[in-house]
Short mmCIF file of C-alpha atoms in Angstrom, two decimals:
data_model
loop_
_atom_site.label_atom_id
_atom_site.label_comp_id
_atom_site.label_asym_id
_atom_site.label_seq_id
_atom_site.Cartn_x
_atom_site.Cartn_y
_atom_site.Cartn_z
CA MET A 8 -17.51 9.17 -7.51
CA LYS A 9 -15.64 7.05 -4.99
CA ARG A 10 -14.49 8.88 -1.91
CA PHE A 11 -12.53 7.95 1.17
CA ILE A 12 -12.40 9.72 4.50
CA VAL A 13 -9.49 8.73 6.72
CA VAL A 14 -9.19 10.13 10.23
CA GLY A 15 -5.65 10.75 11.50
CA HIS A 16 -6.12 11.15 15.22
CA LYS A 17 -2.62 12.43 15.96
CA ALA A 18 -1.58 13.59 12.50
CA ALA A 19 0.26 16.90 12.33
CA THR A 20 -1.79 20.01 11.55
CA SER A 21 1.05 22.35 10.73
CA GLY A 22 3.66 22.11 8.04
CA ASP A 23 6.68 22.24 10.31
CA PHE A 24 7.27 18.49 10.51
CA LYS A 25 10.30 16.85 8.95
CA LEU A 26 9.92 14.67 5.86
CA ASP A 27 12.40 12.33 7.56
CA ASP A 28 10.12 11.79 10.53
CA MET A 29 6.59 11.46 9.21
CA ALA A 30 5.93 8.21 11.11
CA GLY A 31 7.09 9.83 14.35
CA GLY A 32 6.98 13.59 14.83
CA ALA A 33 4.17 14.03 12.29
CA GLY A 34 1.80 11.76 14.24
CA ARG A 35 1.71 8.75 11.93
CA LEU A 36 1.14 10.89 8.89
CA ASP A 37 2.80 8.03 6.99
CA ILE A 38 -0.40 6.01 7.27
CA LEU A 39 -2.42 8.77 5.63
CA LEU A 40 0.12 9.20 2.86
CA ARG A 41 -0.15 5.53 1.99
CA CYS A 42 -3.91 5.99 1.89
CA ILE A 43 -3.50 8.68 -0.78
CA ASN A 44 -1.41 6.22 -2.77
CA SER A 45 -3.97 3.42 -2.41
CA ALA A 46 -6.91 5.63 -3.29
CA LEU A 47 -5.43 7.23 -6.38
CA PHE A 48 -2.82 5.08 -8.10
CA LEU A 49 -3.35 2.58 -10.82
CA SER A 50 -0.47 1.13 -12.77
CA HIS A 51 0.78 4.06 -14.88
CA SER A 52 -2.33 6.13 -14.22
CA ILE A 53 -4.46 7.91 -11.65
CA ARG A 54 -7.99 7.05 -10.57
CA ARG A 55 -9.73 10.13 -11.91
CA ASP A 56 -13.07 9.17 -10.35
CA THR A 57 -11.71 9.00 -6.81
CA GLU A 58 -11.18 11.52 -4.05
CA ILE A 59 -9.70 11.20 -0.57
CA TYR A 60 -10.18 13.33 2.53
CA LEU A 61 -7.59 13.16 5.29
CA VAL A 62 -8.95 14.55 8.55
CA LEU A 63 -5.94 15.55 10.63
CA GLN A 64 -6.55 15.92 14.34
CA GLY A 65 -3.07 16.23 15.86
CA GLU A 66 -1.38 19.33 17.21
CA PRO A 67 -1.01 22.28 16.86
CA ASN A 68 -4.00 23.43 14.77
CA PRO A 69 -6.68 20.71 14.68
CA PRO A 70 -8.70 20.05 12.70
CA ARG A 71 -7.32 20.29 9.20
CA THR A 72 -8.74 18.42 6.24
CA ILE A 73 -6.64 17.68 3.18
CA ARG A 74 -8.68 16.77 0.10
CA VAL A 75 -6.99 15.14 -2.88
CA ASN A 76 -9.08 14.95 -6.02
CA GLY A 77 -8.02 12.37 -8.60
CA SER A 78 -9.48 14.22 -11.56
CA GLU A 79 -7.37 17.31 -10.91
CA VAL A 80 -4.30 16.17 -9.05
CA ARG A 81 -0.84 16.81 -10.48
CA TYR A 82 2.73 16.32 -9.26
CA LEU A 83 1.64 13.26 -7.25
CA ASN A 84 4.08 10.37 -7.09
CA PRO A 85 3.52 7.09 -5.29
CA ASP A 86 6.30 7.33 -2.72
CA GLU A 87 5.61 8.53 0.81
CA ARG A 88 8.22 11.24 0.89
CA SER A 89 7.08 13.20 -2.16
CA THR A 90 3.43 12.84 -1.17
CA GLY A 91 4.37 14.06 2.30
CA ALA A 92 5.94 17.13 0.73
CA LEU A 93 2.68 17.96 -1.07
CA VAL A 94 0.70 17.55 2.16
CA ARG A 95 3.21 19.65 4.03
CA ASN A 96 2.86 22.41 1.45
CA ALA A 97 -0.90 22.34 1.98
CA LEU A 98 -0.47 22.59 5.76
CA LEU A 99 1.78 25.62 5.33
CA LYS A 100 -1.06 27.64 3.75
CA GLU A 101 -2.68 30.47 5.67
CA LEU A 102 -6.33 29.52 6.16
CA ASP A 103 -9.57 31.38 6.70
CA ASP A 104 -12.88 29.56 6.87
CA GLU A 105 -12.83 28.58 3.20
CA GLU A 106 -11.13 25.58 1.65
CA ILE A 107 -8.19 26.68 -0.48
CA ARG A 108 -6.15 25.03 -3.19
CA SER A 109 -2.56 24.24 -2.32
CA SER A 110 -1.53 22.65 -5.59
CA PRO A 111 -3.51 21.17 -8.49
CA GLY A 112 -6.03 18.74 -6.99
CA ILE A 113 -4.87 19.23 -3.40
CA TYR A 114 -7.02 21.32 -1.07
CA VAL A 115 -6.87 22.21 2.61
CA SER A 116 -9.49 23.51 5.01
CA LYS A 117 -10.34 23.71 8.70
CA ARG A 118 -13.14 21.21 8.30
CA SER A 119 -13.65 18.69 11.08
CA PHE A 120 -14.69 15.07 10.66
CA VAL A 121 -18.31 16.02 11.36
CA GLN A 122 -18.21 18.85 8.85
CA VAL A 123 -16.83 16.53 6.19
CA LEU A 124 -19.60 14.05 6.93
CA ASP A 125 -22.16 16.85 6.73
CA ASP A 126 -20.78 17.96 3.38
CA LEU A 127 -20.75 14.49 1.86
CA ALA A 128 -23.79 12.75 3.34
CA PRO A 129 -26.28 14.67 1.17
CA VAL A 130 -24.54 13.70 -2.07
CA SER A 131 -22.95 10.33 -1.32
CA ARG A 132 -23.77 7.04 0.38
CA LEU A 133 -21.61 6.63 3.47
CA VAL A 134 -19.98 3.24 4.02
CA TYR A 135 -18.26 2.37 7.29
CA LEU A 136 -15.44 -0.14 6.85
CA LYS A 137 -15.49 -2.12 10.08
CA GLU A 138 -14.57 -5.62 11.16
CA ASP A 139 -18.09 -6.60 12.22
CA GLY A 140 -19.89 -5.35 9.11
CA LYS A 141 -21.57 -7.26 6.33
CA ASP A 142 -19.29 -9.09 3.92
CA VAL A 143 -18.46 -6.58 1.20
CA ARG A 144 -18.91 -9.17 -1.54
CA GLU A 145 -22.53 -9.61 -0.52
CA GLN A 146 -23.32 -5.93 -0.12
CA ALA A 147 -25.03 -4.10 -2.98
CA MET A 148 -23.49 -0.66 -3.50
CA ASP A 149 -23.64 1.81 -6.31
CA GLY A 150 -23.75 5.47 -7.13
CA ASP A 151 -21.62 7.96 -5.25
CA LEU A 152 -19.94 6.17 -2.35
CA THR A 153 -17.90 7.51 0.57
CA PHE A 154 -15.92 5.01 2.62
CA VAL A 155 -14.93 5.97 6.15
CA LEU A 156 -11.78 4.62 7.81
CA SER A 157 -9.49 5.42 10.66
CA ASP A 158 -5.73 5.38 11.10
CA HIS A 159 -3.99 2.98 13.51
CA GLN A 160 -6.58 3.85 16.15
CA ASP A 161 -10.29 3.10 15.83
CA LEU A 162 -12.77 5.93 15.42
CA THR A 163 -13.54 7.39 18.83
CA GLU A 164 -16.94 6.65 20.34
CA SER A 165 -18.19 10.11 19.46
CA GLU A 166 -16.85 9.92 15.89
CA GLU A 167 -18.48 6.54 15.43
CA ALA A 168 -21.75 7.88 16.84
CA GLU A 169 -21.67 10.80 14.37
CA LEU A 170 -21.11 8.39 11.51
CA ILE A 171 -23.78 5.91 12.62
CA ALA A 172 -26.26 8.77 12.99
CA ARG A 173 -25.93 9.28 9.23
CA ASP A 174 -27.05 5.72 8.52
CA PRO A 175 -24.03 4.27 6.72
CA LEU A 176 -23.74 0.85 5.23
CA THR A 177 -21.31 -1.14 7.38
CA VAL A 178 -19.14 -3.62 5.54
CA THR A 179 -16.15 -5.81 6.26
CA LEU A 180 -13.45 -6.83 3.81
CA GLY A 181 -12.51 -10.21 5.25
CA PRO A 182 -11.70 -12.14 8.39
CA LEU A 183 -8.55 -10.19 9.35
CA SER A 184 -7.94 -6.55 10.27
CA TYR A 185 -5.92 -4.51 7.82
CA HIS A 186 -4.13 -1.20 7.72
CA ALA A 187 -6.27 1.61 6.35
CA ASP A 188 -4.37 1.81 3.06
CA HIS A 189 -4.78 -1.92 2.48
CA CYS A 190 -8.51 -1.57 3.14
CA ILE A 191 -8.73 1.08 0.45
CA THR A 192 -6.90 -1.14 -2.05
CA VAL A 193 -9.16 -4.12 -1.38
CA MET A 194 -12.30 -1.99 -1.50
CA LEU A 195 -11.35 -0.43 -4.83
CA ASN A 196 -10.58 -3.85 -6.31
CA GLU A 197 -14.06 -4.98 -5.35
CA LEU A 198 -15.57 -1.91 -7.03
CA ASP A 199 -13.34 -2.34 -10.10
CA ARG A 200 -14.62 -5.86 -10.51
CA ARG A 201 -18.20 -4.63 -10.42
CA GLY A 202 -17.34 -2.27 -13.27
CA MET B 25 3.59 -20.57 3.36
CA LYS B 26 2.71 -17.63 1.13
CA ARG B 27 5.61 -16.13 -0.74
CA PHE B 28 6.05 -13.23 -3.11
CA ILE B 29 8.85 -12.61 -5.56
CA VAL B 30 9.10 -9.05 -6.85
CA VAL B 31 11.62 -8.12 -9.51
CA GLY B 32 13.13 -4.64 -9.26
CA HIS B 33 14.68 -4.12 -12.66
CA LYS B 34 16.60 -0.97 -11.80
CA ALA B 35 16.67 -1.24 -8.01
CA ALA B 36 19.94 -0.36 -6.32
CA THR B 37 22.29 -3.23 -5.45
CA SER B 38 24.57 -1.40 -3.11
CA GLY B 39 23.80 0.36 0.16
CA ASP B 40 25.11 3.74 -0.80
CA PHE B 41 21.78 5.26 -1.83
CA LYS B 42 20.15 8.05 0.14
CA LEU B 43 17.02 7.35 2.18
CA ASP B 44 15.75 10.70 0.85
CA ASP B 45 15.94 9.52 -2.75
CA MET B 46 14.70 5.95 -2.87
CA ALA B 47 12.23 6.65 -5.68
CA GLY B 48 14.98 8.23 -7.76
CA GLY B 49 18.62 7.37 -7.18
CA ALA B 50 17.79 3.94 -5.75
CA GLY B 51 16.01 2.82 -8.93
CA ARG B 52 12.41 2.82 -7.72
CA LEU B 53 13.31 0.93 -4.59
CA ASP B 54 10.22 2.64 -3.09
CA ILE B 55 8.01 0.21 -5.01
CA LEU B 56 9.73 -2.78 -3.46
CA LEU B 57 9.55 -1.29 0.03
CA ARG B 58 5.80 -0.92 -0.30
CA CYS B 59 5.67 -4.56 -1.37
CA ILE B 60 7.33 -5.55 1.92
CA ASN B 61 4.65 -3.57 3.74
CA SER B 62 1.81 -5.18 1.78
CA ALA B 63 3.17 -8.69 2.20
CA LEU B 64 3.81 -8.56 5.92
CA PHE B 65 1.59 -6.08 7.74
CA LEU B 66 -1.73 -6.73 9.33
CA SER B 67 -3.35 -4.25 11.66
CA HIS B 68 -1.15 -4.37 14.77
CA SER B 69 0.56 -7.59 13.72
CA ILE B 70 2.79 -9.28 11.16
CA ARG B 71 1.88 -12.06 8.75
CA ARG B 72 4.05 -14.79 10.23
CA ASP B 73 3.22 -17.24 7.41
CA THR B 74 4.45 -14.95 4.64
CA GLU B 75 7.81 -14.29 3.04
CA ILE B 76 8.89 -11.86 0.33
CA TYR B 77 11.85 -11.96 -2.04
CA LEU B 78 12.99 -8.74 -3.69
CA VAL B 79 15.21 -9.43 -6.69
CA LEU B 80 17.26 -6.29 -7.27
CA GLN B 81 18.77 -5.90 -10.72
CA GLY B 82 20.06 -2.34 -10.80
CA GLU B 83 23.63 -1.11 -10.59
CA PRO B 84 26.30 -1.58 -9.34
CA ASN B 85 26.25 -5.22 -8.18
CA PRO B 86 23.31 -7.09 -9.73
CA PRO B 87 21.75 -9.36 -8.83
CA ARG B 88 20.99 -9.10 -5.13
CA THR B 89 18.05 -10.82 -3.47
CA ILE B 90 16.61 -9.53 -0.21
CA ARG B 91 14.45 -12.07 1.61
CA VAL B 92 12.16 -10.93 4.42
CA ASN B 93 10.62 -13.71 6.47
CA GLY B 94 7.51 -12.81 8.45
CA SER B 95 8.01 -15.44 11.12
CA GLU B 96 11.40 -14.03 12.12
CA VAL B 97 11.38 -10.38 11.16
CA ARG B 98 11.98 -7.71 13.79
CA TYR B 99 12.43 -3.93 13.77
CA LEU B 100 10.12 -3.67 10.76
CA ASN B 101 7.81 -0.66 10.64
CA PRO B 102 5.29 0.11 7.92
CA ASP B 103 6.77 3.36 6.63
CA GLU B 104 8.99 3.41 3.55
CA ARG B 105 11.90 5.20 5.13
CA SER B 106 12.54 2.82 8.01
CA THR B 107 12.03 -0.21 5.78
CA GLY B 108 14.47 1.34 3.33
CA ALA B 109 17.03 1.63 6.12
CA LEU B 110 16.73 -2.10 6.84
CA VAL B 111 17.16 -2.95 3.17
CA ARG B 112 20.12 -0.59 2.91
CA ASN B 113 21.75 -2.30 5.88
CA ALA B 114 21.35 -5.64 4.11
CA LEU B 115 22.91 -4.25 0.92
CA LEU B 116 25.90 -3.00 2.90
CA LYS B 117 26.85 -6.55 3.91
CA GLU B 118 29.91 -8.23 2.42
CA LEU B 119 28.69 -11.25 0.47
CA ASP B 120 30.15 -14.56 -0.58
CA ASP B 121 28.08 -17.14 -2.37
CA GLU B 122 25.91 -17.89 0.67
CA GLU B 123 22.84 -16.03 1.82
CA ILE B 124 23.54 -14.16 5.05
CA ARG B 125 21.35 -12.61 7.72
CA SER B 126 21.43 -8.83 7.92
CA SER B 127 18.96 -8.39 10.79
CA PRO B 128 16.34 -10.70 12.31
CA GLY B 129 14.25 -12.04 9.43
CA ILE B 130 16.07 -10.08 6.73
CA TYR B 131 18.53 -11.93 4.49
CA VAL B 132 20.62 -10.98 1.49
CA SER B 133 22.27 -13.05 -1.22
CA LYS B 134 23.59 -12.88 -4.77
CA ARG B 135 20.74 -15.00 -6.06
CA SER B 136 19.26 -14.10 -9.42
CA PHE B 137 15.60 -14.31 -10.40
CA VAL B 138 16.22 -17.71 -12.00
CA GLN B 139 18.02 -19.00 -8.91
CA VAL B 140 15.16 -17.89 -6.69
CA LEU B 141 12.72 -19.67 -9.00
CA ASP B 142 14.90 -22.78 -8.90
CA ASP B 143 14.98 -22.71 -5.11
CA LEU B 144 11.24 -22.26 -4.69
CA ALA B 145 9.70 -24.26 -7.54
CA PRO B 146 10.41 -27.64 -5.89
CA VAL B 147 8.64 -26.69 -2.66
CA SER B 148 6.00 -24.19 -3.74
CA ARG B 149 3.39 -23.70 -6.45
CA LEU B 150 4.35 -20.73 -8.62
CA VAL B 151 1.63 -18.24 -9.49
CA TYR B 152 2.16 -15.53 -12.08
CA LEU B 153 0.06 -12.43 -11.44
CA LYS B 154 -0.69 -11.11 -14.89
CA GLU B 155 -3.46 -9.11 -16.52
CA ASP B 156 -4.49 -11.87 -18.93
CA GLY B 157 -4.63 -14.70 -16.38
CA LYS B 158 -7.59 -16.58 -15.02
CA ASP B 159 -9.80 -14.69 -12.56
CA VAL B 160 -8.26 -15.27 -9.15
CA ARG B 161 -11.66 -15.83 -7.56
CA GLU B 162 -12.23 -18.80 -9.82
CA GLN B 163 -8.77 -20.33 -9.44
CA ALA B 164 -8.29 -23.14 -6.93
CA MET B 165 -5.05 -22.68 -4.98
CA ASP B 166 -3.72 -24.20 -1.82
CA GLY B 167 -0.59 -25.39 -0.12
CA ASP B 168 2.66 -23.48 -0.39
CA LEU B 169 2.20 -20.68 -2.93
CA THR B 170 4.71 -18.29 -4.50
CA PHE B 171 3.35 -15.28 -6.37
CA VAL B 172 5.57 -13.61 -8.94
CA LEU B 173 5.31 -9.91 -9.73
CA SER B 174 7.34 -7.17 -11.30
CA ASP B 175 7.97 -3.53 -10.42
CA HIS B 176 6.80 -0.68 -12.66
CA GLN B 177 8.14 -2.56 -15.67
CA ASP B 178 6.84 -5.92 -16.86
CA LEU B 179 8.98 -9.00 -16.55
CA THR B 180 11.39 -9.13 -19.48
CA GLU B 181 10.73 -11.69 -22.19
CA SER B 182 13.48 -13.93 -20.84
CA GLU B 183 12.26 -13.62 -17.25
CA GLU B 184 8.76 -14.47 -18.33
CA ALA B 185 10.03 -17.43 -20.34
CA GLU B 186 11.91 -18.76 -17.29
CA LEU B 187 8.79 -18.46 -15.19
CA ILE B 188 6.48 -20.02 -17.79
CA ALA B 189 8.93 -22.93 -18.16
CA ARG B 190 8.18 -23.78 -14.52
CA ASP B 191 4.47 -24.17 -15.24
CA PRO B 192 2.93 -21.50 -13.00
CA LEU B 193 -0.72 -20.84 -12.52
CA THR B 194 -1.51 -17.51 -14.18
CA VAL B 195 -4.14 -15.41 -12.47
CA THR B 196 -5.51 -11.90 -12.71
CA LEU B 197 -6.92 -9.82 -9.88
CA GLY B 198 -9.45 -7.76 -11.77
CA PRO B 199 -10.06 -5.66 -14.87
CA LEU B 200 -7.51 -2.94 -14.12
CA SER B 201 -3.71 -2.97 -13.74
CA TYR B 202 -2.37 -2.26 -10.27
CA HIS B 203 0.93 -1.41 -8.66
CA ALA B 204 2.79 -4.48 -7.36
CA ASP B 205 2.12 -3.65 -3.71
CA HIS B 206 -1.60 -3.29 -4.38
CA CYS B 207 -1.57 -6.67 -6.15
CA ILE B 208 -0.06 -8.26 -3.06
CA THR B 209 -2.71 -6.71 -0.80
CA VAL B 210 -5.57 -7.93 -2.99
CA MET B 211 -4.05 -11.39 -3.36
CA LEU B 212 -3.61 -11.80 0.38
CA ASN B 213 -7.18 -10.68 1.02
CA GLU B 214 -8.39 -13.38 -1.33
CA LEU B 215 -6.32 -15.98 0.52
CA ASP B 216 -7.45 -14.66 3.92
CA ARG B 217 -11.05 -15.12 2.87
CA ARG B 218 -10.37 -18.73 1.92
CA GLY B 219 -8.98 -19.28 5.42
#
């Protein structure tokens, strides 16, 4: 399994945002929607072996974690607006402490970044995508992998400390800094090439 | 200079589409908007050495070519909706035979795919991104490069014949088929790594 965790530091945590204003009023939710696209779309198919966690930390109900599982997901299209509608539907669900299914392959919970790390670290190798890491093309990686990224802001010091405490690999994709969704695309290409 | 040509076989050629329906009524314009994002955005900056040509072939006024130049572009944001608004503004312009500027760095003309090839082939090496090409990591490339891609449909036989007649390099990015915007992201990462 390939997994991605993307932290949205200001991303909306209720479903009352407008689909016309996802880059503004929804706290740069647009970035996270493009990450769903990058993680799951192949030409004319879906990456069934891939899953993405969006950790939303904006107002009014932080945290919320949206999980999109490629092996189950339905009704997903590549454009931002329709993906935003699916995420909004998930954020409109009434939540207790359990993760619930919003639509096929799309789940929502109150999990925090640390809780997501705690859930995944025992079953998956964490990989921190960061500018000063080891060149990805020279880094051995296999098995279940979970790549951790942030939105347009870096991980906070405390988030980074929580991640580092779980002993991730730290890799870089190249000499320039990319948007999170572009990082996902480049990372998956590297894994695709390894077969 | 790095350039991308993306053919939108059904993409709208007038500005009367709705920003809420760019994946539908605008003939999968959403794909082309994501290509603009992939070609031009770095984290917190723009690729000033990159240019993208969108060749729109849908109704009602085909062809239209939108050119976005990274060294000049302004008011460009990464989300699909705001980029769609800039493209719509360009398509609302009255056109004669000359290319005209719609907004800083965004130009529109009646050029066809073949005319764009004719304009670029004398100054730039054409590169066809295609599944059965040579592995990009083993292909020498430098100087001014123009990468040619298609939307969710392959180039037509006649489009491909026009391209092949201009002796492009043909390269592949990996073992799987990707969306056009993902191809651009992977291609640019490869070039970034070569410096």
